[in-house]
Amino acid sequence: MIRRLQPRLLLQLGMFLCSATLVWSLWSLSLAAETTNTATVAKSSDLASKASALTRRVIDEQFIQSHQTELSFWINGIPGMEEPFLGIPRWQYAASVVYLILAFYLSRALDWFIQNRLKHWGAKTLTEWDDILVKLADGPVKAITLVFLIHIGLELYDWPSWLEINLSRLSLIVGAIALTFIALRVIDLAIAAWRRQPKQGGDVAFNDQFVLLIGKLLKAVLILITSLTLLGNLGVDITAILGSVSVLGLAFGLAAQDSVANLFGAVAVFVDKPFKVGDRIKVGSDVDGVVEAMGLRATQVRNADGFLITLPNKSVGNNTVINVSARPSIRTVLNYGLTYDTPAHRIDFAASLLRSIFTAHSLTGECQVTFNRFDASALNIEVNHQCLTRDLPTYQTALHGLNLQVKERFDAEKLEFAFPTQTVFLKKDTSVPANSSV
């Protein structure tokens, strides 16, 4: 029975403390507002000046003395609490402990409100911005609120100097960590929002990998800057640290210059998008194949022989890249040779026949048929054909069907294809008598 009541009692106690802290805070602010010089506030032209004037009144020594009973939670009225301990009245210690407990539960109450109320209200709306703001506020707001209340407590109560210094440093560290955590969560939410967007072309895996790398680099830079700034504010001399970081960065850059060059090559590929996975590309004069994978260090290409070629991104960025798959269509020049005994009107008929065969195909765009030259062993008819497809297998299938039709129609019309031939004429030597013997 006691175990069942413990959570409920703790919850009731926590809610009571939160309510008490909230009421006390509102009461203190109202008392401060009553004692605020209205002329000073009237001169303030903006909200920041008014808030600054009110804050100075809240932490003013006269205000603390005039409202000592409320700020001490009436503990100073207990006999013996006015006696000093280590130079500070005892009620200051007790009131500080009560204040810290109330500040802790008030921050917990604010965190509970965000998790249970704001998140529920945000889920009912159609926009995503409120959900993103709730996710950002979930967690760090509790720490920031606690740090803010501790900072106010440092001004309201007399603390031992060593404790005040340590609490001030601790609040600075916690506040910096909380703000850094919010910034890191902003980066994560931005990356998640980018990855949820529909992708149009490109290598989705490579793009996601690259964006994740950029996110990690941003996080590392943010943590480094926050750490150095925090150490500087805590009184640590960061000059030597910056010098060491610079030397280490220079040494790392010299040792990993190829890796850095490959990384910048990946950045160029990501930004320019000259090709994607599945494209046939030509890099320089040696590499011709289909892109199978794209990474931060290298790009893998499968050539026509089936070999997998790994290209460092540095070489991809420094060489000319021809994206064969990016062409809108495939253009081919075909040559059909007729024998030399073919008459002129039959040559013209063959050209018309080729023109009708190619133009009748559904994938044919432009088609030019010309009798262009006399070869050594053939009368050549050239067909400049445009196939309206980017897909190589589709093009090969279409060309296969067209060549079959050409062969069938030429055979039916008795048009002979030429092949390399040689005619040898033997000249008889008449200077030697036929009946002479050697």
XYZ file of C-alpha atoms in Angstrom:
438
model
C 0.000 0.000 0.000
C 2.864 2.346 0.869
C 4.591 1.581 -2.438
C 1.392 2.403 -4.318
C 1.035 5.724 -2.526
C 4.639 6.821 -2.991
C 4.375 7.896 -6.652
C 1.131 9.710 -5.987
C 2.552 11.484 -2.931
C 5.682 12.447 -4.820
C 3.586 13.782 -7.679
C 1.416 15.801 -5.312
C 4.469 17.109 -3.487
C 6.129 18.081 -6.745
C 3.033 19.866 -8.009
C 2.720 21.669 -4.672
C 6.324 22.831 -4.802
C 5.919 23.938 -8.417
C 2.791 25.870 -7.557
C 4.500 27.442 -4.570
C 7.479 28.490 -6.676
C 5.232 29.955 -9.341
C 3.163 31.894 -6.810
C 6.287 33.120 -5.045
C 7.855 34.228 -8.325
C 4.738 36.160 -9.349
C 4.538 37.716 -5.900
C 8.185 38.790 -5.991
C 7.764 40.299 -9.439
C 4.665 42.183 -8.364
C 6.485 43.551 -5.323
C 9.390 44.560 -7.521
C 7.031 46.262 -9.941
C 5.505 48.267 -7.084
C 8.901 49.545 -5.987
C 10.124 50.287 -9.495
C 10.626 53.950 -10.243
C 7.924 54.727 -12.791
C 9.843 57.710 -14.121
C 12.799 55.485 -14.962
C 10.577 52.966 -16.712
C 8.771 55.706 -18.610
C 12.053 56.892 -20.070
C 12.677 53.426 -21.456
C 11.602 53.302 -25.053
C 11.767 49.589 -25.629
C 10.964 46.358 -23.873
C 14.619 45.506 -23.304
C 15.226 48.701 -21.326
C 12.136 48.099 -19.169
C 13.208 44.532 -18.455
C 16.699 45.711 -17.565
C 15.339 48.335 -15.157
C 13.036 45.775 -13.536
C 15.890 43.299 -13.144
C 18.087 45.881 -11.471
C 15.271 46.610 -9.029
C 14.783 42.907 -8.301
C 18.413 42.356 -7.350
C 18.775 45.746 -5.681
C 19.961 45.553 -2.071
C 17.202 47.891 -0.890
C 14.571 45.674 -2.452
C 16.063 42.588 -0.789
C 16.083 44.282 2.601
C 12.511 45.541 2.279
C 11.187 42.122 1.279
C 13.473 39.978 3.363
C 10.560 38.064 4.895
C 9.124 36.935 1.569
C 12.535 36.102 0.110
C 13.425 34.052 3.177
C 10.175 32.071 2.923
C 9.520 33.328 6.490
C 12.409 31.234 7.757
C 14.140 34.286 9.234
C 11.348 34.510 11.789
C 12.365 31.214 13.322
C 14.378 31.780 16.509
C 18.102 31.397 15.985
C 18.007 31.799 12.213
C 19.399 35.327 12.370
C 22.586 34.047 13.966
C 25.529 34.168 11.550
C 27.341 31.087 10.338
C 30.579 31.677 8.444
C 29.615 35.331 8.273
C 26.165 34.692 6.726
C 22.838 34.400 8.600
C 21.582 30.861 8.923
C 18.272 31.651 7.269
C 20.180 32.453 4.076
C 21.371 28.846 3.867
C 17.931 27.407 4.563
C 16.197 29.793 2.154
C 18.782 29.033 -0.521
C 18.137 25.304 -0.205
C 14.378 25.841 -0.427
C 14.881 28.156 -3.398
C 17.031 25.594 -5.235
C 14.451 22.861 -4.611
C 11.646 25.062 -5.883
C 13.721 26.114 -8.904
C 14.386 22.476 -9.726
C 10.712 21.516 -9.559
C 9.666 24.593 -11.504
C 12.013 23.610 -14.323
C 10.636 20.062 -14.146
C 7.081 21.413 -14.321
C 7.927 23.461 -17.403
C 9.483 20.399 -19.026
C 6.386 18.341 -18.173
C 4.173 21.029 -19.693
C 6.170 20.952 -22.920
C 6.178 17.164 -23.169
C 2.531 16.578 -22.314
C 0.655 19.702 -23.361
C 2.546 21.535 -26.081
C 3.445 18.319 -27.868
C -0.216 17.240 -27.780
C -1.398 20.604 -29.077
C 1.268 20.654 -31.768
C 0.203 17.222 -33.022
C -3.279 18.586 -33.779
C -2.040 21.256 -36.196
C -1.235 20.701 -39.862
C 2.025 22.653 -39.878
C 5.382 21.145 -38.925
C 7.009 24.245 -37.475
C 5.243 23.952 -34.141
C 6.284 20.296 -33.881
C 9.889 21.274 -34.626
C 9.823 23.998 -31.965
C 8.408 21.564 -29.410
C 11.170 19.075 -30.226
C 13.760 21.804 -29.791
C 12.300 22.864 -26.449
C 11.958 19.303 -25.154
C 14.777 18.822 -22.652
C 17.099 21.843 -22.897
C 14.432 24.271 -21.695
C 14.491 22.561 -18.305
C 18.232 23.100 -17.961
C 18.091 26.686 -19.236
C 15.259 27.525 -16.823
C 17.159 26.010 -13.906
C 20.305 27.947 -14.827
C 18.305 31.169 -15.099
C 16.711 30.643 -11.684
C 20.073 29.782 -10.108
C 21.502 32.962 -11.590
C 18.695 34.948 -9.959
C 19.336 33.106 -6.696
C 22.968 34.160 -6.788
C 21.787 37.775 -6.746
C 18.997 37.348 -4.190
C 20.894 35.496 -1.473
C 24.273 35.770 0.167
C 26.372 32.752 -0.637
C 29.888 31.845 0.459
C 32.317 33.192 -2.101
C 33.667 29.777 -3.059
C 30.145 28.380 -3.476
C 29.004 31.408 -5.452
C 31.969 31.107 -7.819
C 31.451 27.381 -8.322
C 27.697 27.716 -8.830
C 28.253 30.535 -11.298
C 30.697 28.394 -13.246
C 28.389 25.397 -13.054
C 25.442 27.425 -14.332
C 27.604 28.739 -17.173
C 28.652 25.212 -18.132
C 25.109 23.839 -17.959
C 23.715 26.772 -19.940
C 26.369 26.409 -22.632
C 25.730 22.667 -22.867
C 21.974 23.233 -23.116
C 22.328 25.839 -25.864
C 24.797 23.613 -27.707
C 22.365 20.729 -27.411
C 19.649 22.887 -28.981
C 21.979 23.823 -31.841
C 22.894 20.157 -32.388
C 19.226 19.242 -32.435
C 18.585 21.999 -34.995
C 21.200 20.386 -37.249
C 19.607 16.945 -36.801
C 16.127 18.272 -37.546
C 17.374 20.108 -40.640
C 19.025 16.928 -41.944
C 15.916 14.875 -41.194
C 13.715 17.424 -42.992
C 16.034 17.339 -46.017
C 16.008 13.537 -46.139
C 12.201 13.474 -46.005
C 11.944 15.544 -49.160
C 11.327 13.591 -52.389
C 14.545 13.151 -54.333
C 14.657 13.865 -58.064
C 17.497 12.002 -59.729
C 20.970 11.579 -58.343
C 22.284 8.914 -56.033
C 20.028 8.983 -52.974
C 22.447 6.934 -50.875
C 25.383 9.173 -51.787
C 23.407 12.359 -51.141
C 22.278 11.099 -47.736
C 25.815 10.036 -46.886
C 27.203 13.403 -47.924
C 24.584 15.373 -45.988
C 25.238 13.259 -42.891
C 28.950 14.015 -43.233
C 28.247 17.751 -43.492
C 26.075 17.478 -40.385
C 28.859 15.740 -38.459
C 31.372 18.386 -39.532
C 29.023 21.171 -38.420
C 28.522 19.450 -35.074
C 32.266 19.032 -34.581
C 32.930 22.702 -35.384
C 30.082 23.795 -33.093
C 31.335 21.674 -30.192
C 34.901 22.922 -30.713
C 33.855 26.584 -30.755
C 31.603 26.117 -27.719
C 34.345 24.343 -25.778
C 36.935 27.025 -26.521
C 34.499 29.824 -25.685
C 33.481 28.110 -22.456
C 37.092 27.550 -21.416
C 37.878 31.183 -22.156
C 34.966 32.366 -20.008
C 36.089 30.081 -17.189
C 39.470 31.779 -17.131
C 41.484 29.172 -19.008
C 44.160 30.511 -21.357
C 43.139 29.089 -24.730
C 46.040 30.596 -26.686
C 48.159 27.486 -26.240
C 45.170 25.294 -27.079
C 44.533 27.217 -30.299
C 48.200 26.896 -31.228
C 48.129 23.144 -30.635
C 44.930 22.779 -32.636
C 46.458 24.758 -35.517
C 49.594 22.600 -35.550
C 47.552 19.403 -35.387
C 45.296 20.656 -38.182
C 48.287 21.460 -40.377
C 49.865 18.062 -39.722
C 46.596 16.292 -40.409
C 46.097 18.252 -43.636
C 49.564 17.354 -44.906
C 49.207 13.690 -43.958
C 45.732 13.300 -45.427
C 45.940 15.625 -48.417
C 44.836 12.886 -50.831
C 41.838 12.053 -48.660
C 40.982 15.746 -48.396
C 41.301 16.089 -52.179
C 38.959 13.113 -52.630
C 36.513 14.684 -50.194
C 36.510 17.952 -52.132
C 36.021 15.914 -55.301
C 32.957 14.357 -53.675
C 31.750 17.867 -52.819
C 32.136 18.874 -56.480
C 30.206 15.789 -57.616
C 27.464 16.502 -55.064
C 27.131 20.161 -56.063
C 27.496 19.854 -59.853
C 25.798 16.434 -60.207
C 27.534 15.516 -63.503
C 26.277 11.930 -63.243
C 24.356 9.525 -61.045
C 24.331 5.822 -60.331
C 23.360 3.905 -63.472
C 24.760 6.461 -65.928
C 27.336 5.516 -68.506
C 30.271 7.896 -68.285
C 33.660 8.418 -69.880
C 36.418 9.769 -67.657
C 39.515 10.842 -69.521
C 40.580 8.485 -72.296
C 40.821 5.268 -70.296
C 37.577 4.785 -68.370
C 34.256 4.011 -70.037
C 31.510 2.269 -68.121
C 28.407 2.407 -65.967
C 28.495 4.042 -62.528
C 27.682 1.475 -59.848
C 28.463 3.325 -56.609
C 29.428 6.802 -55.449
C 31.231 7.350 -52.172
C 33.030 10.081 -50.308
C 36.423 8.723 -51.347
C 35.916 7.046 -54.721
C 33.457 6.301 -57.533
C 33.059 2.759 -58.877
C 32.505 2.203 -62.610
C 31.800 -1.117 -64.367
C 33.262 -1.217 -67.883
C 32.022 -3.227 -70.870
C 34.370 -6.132 -70.060
C 32.820 -6.517 -66.626
C 35.764 -5.128 -64.678
C 35.020 -2.881 -61.704
C 37.102 0.299 -61.859
C 37.529 2.363 -58.688
C 38.167 6.016 -59.474
C 39.335 8.393 -56.714
C 37.086 11.427 -56.629
C 40.191 13.559 -57.063
C 40.736 12.154 -60.572
C 37.034 12.533 -61.366
C 37.235 16.219 -60.485
C 40.453 16.815 -62.429
C 39.446 15.029 -65.670
C 36.848 15.648 -68.335
C 33.715 13.636 -67.606
C 31.395 12.739 -70.489
C 27.964 11.577 -69.404
C 26.897 9.340 -72.263
C 23.542 8.592 -70.649
C 22.660 12.285 -70.494
C 22.280 12.568 -74.262
C 18.636 13.098 -75.263
C 18.845 10.473 -78.015
C 21.292 8.090 -79.666
C 22.560 9.009 -83.119
C 24.182 6.397 -85.358
C 25.811 6.547 -88.781
C 25.243 3.322 -90.752
C 26.887 2.449 -94.069
C 25.387 0.046 -96.610
C 27.558 -0.837 -99.593
C 26.187 -2.033 -102.963
C 28.151 -3.808 -105.648
C 29.706 -1.772 -108.476
C 27.491 -3.409 -111.100
C 24.383 -1.826 -109.509
C 22.848 0.709 -111.920
C 22.164 4.288 -110.858
C 18.378 3.943 -110.697
C 18.764 0.888 -108.464
C 21.035 2.867 -106.160
C 18.362 5.561 -105.870
C 15.745 2.867 -105.223
C 17.912 1.346 -102.475
C 18.262 4.756 -100.818
C 14.480 5.281 -100.923
C 13.962 1.790 -99.497
C 16.314 2.479 -96.588
C 14.608 5.808 -95.936
C 11.168 4.178 -95.760
C 12.395 1.389 -93.447
C 14.003 3.737 -90.928
C 11.331 6.448 -90.919
C 8.598 3.866 -90.351
C 10.082 2.862 -86.990
C 8.406 4.368 -83.907
C 11.704 5.419 -82.262
C 13.132 7.190 -85.296
C 13.652 10.933 -85.041
C 15.742 12.488 -87.788
C 16.901 10.275 -90.650
C 19.092 11.272 -93.590
C 19.932 8.794 -96.375
C 22.553 9.752 -98.981
C 24.681 8.037 -101.618
C 27.871 9.649 -100.386
C 30.947 7.974 -101.848
C 32.583 5.369 -104.037
C 34.539 2.988 -101.876
C 37.256 0.667 -103.080
C 34.846 -2.235 -103.406
C 31.349 -0.763 -102.857
C 28.950 2.018 -103.690
C 28.269 3.386 -100.216
C 24.864 4.612 -98.972
C 25.063 6.410 -95.616
C 22.152 6.459 -93.128
C 22.378 9.118 -90.391
C 19.791 7.851 -87.909
C 18.501 9.321 -84.638
C 16.923 6.888 -82.171
C 14.651 8.632 -79.661
C 15.770 6.814 -76.516
C 18.492 7.064 -73.879
C 18.358 3.415 -72.932
C 21.118 1.420 -74.599
C 19.305 -1.970 -74.606
C 16.231 -0.353 -76.173
C 18.409 1.242 -78.828
C 20.175 -2.045 -79.578
C 16.840 -3.858 -79.911
C 15.541 -1.200 -82.302
C 18.722 -1.308 -84.404
C 18.567 -5.095 -84.526
C 15.030 -4.995 -85.925
C 15.900 -2.306 -88.471
C 18.887 -4.242 -89.816
C 16.766 -7.376 -90.146
C 14.221 -5.426 -92.207
C 16.992 -4.020 -94.408
C 18.348 -7.496 -95.064
C 14.894 -8.930 -95.861
C 13.893 -6.066 -98.174
C 17.236 -5.990 -100.012
C 17.096 -9.746 -100.572
C 13.528 -9.452 -101.851
C 14.498 -6.645 -104.258
C 17.649 -8.479 -105.459
C 19.935 -5.742 -104.166
C 23.370 -7.192 -103.499
C 25.574 -6.043 -100.673
C 29.175 -5.533 -101.630
C 32.037 -7.151 -99.862
C 35.762 -6.582 -100.290
C 36.807 -8.181 -103.587
C 39.809 -8.027 -105.853
C 39.955 -8.706 -109.574
C 43.361 -9.962 -110.742
C 44.232 -9.525 -114.434
C 47.116 -11.698 -115.666
C 48.979 -10.236 -118.632
C 50.542 -12.783 -120.953
C 54.245 -12.185 -121.819
C 54.526 -12.413 -125.647
C 58.269 -11.776 -125.804
C 59.020 -15.426 -124.982
C 58.232 -17.973 -127.773
C 55.676 -20.562 -126.800
C 57.858 -23.519 -127.925
C 61.087 -22.233 -126.457
C 62.689 -24.146 -123.658
C 64.770 -22.800 -120.869
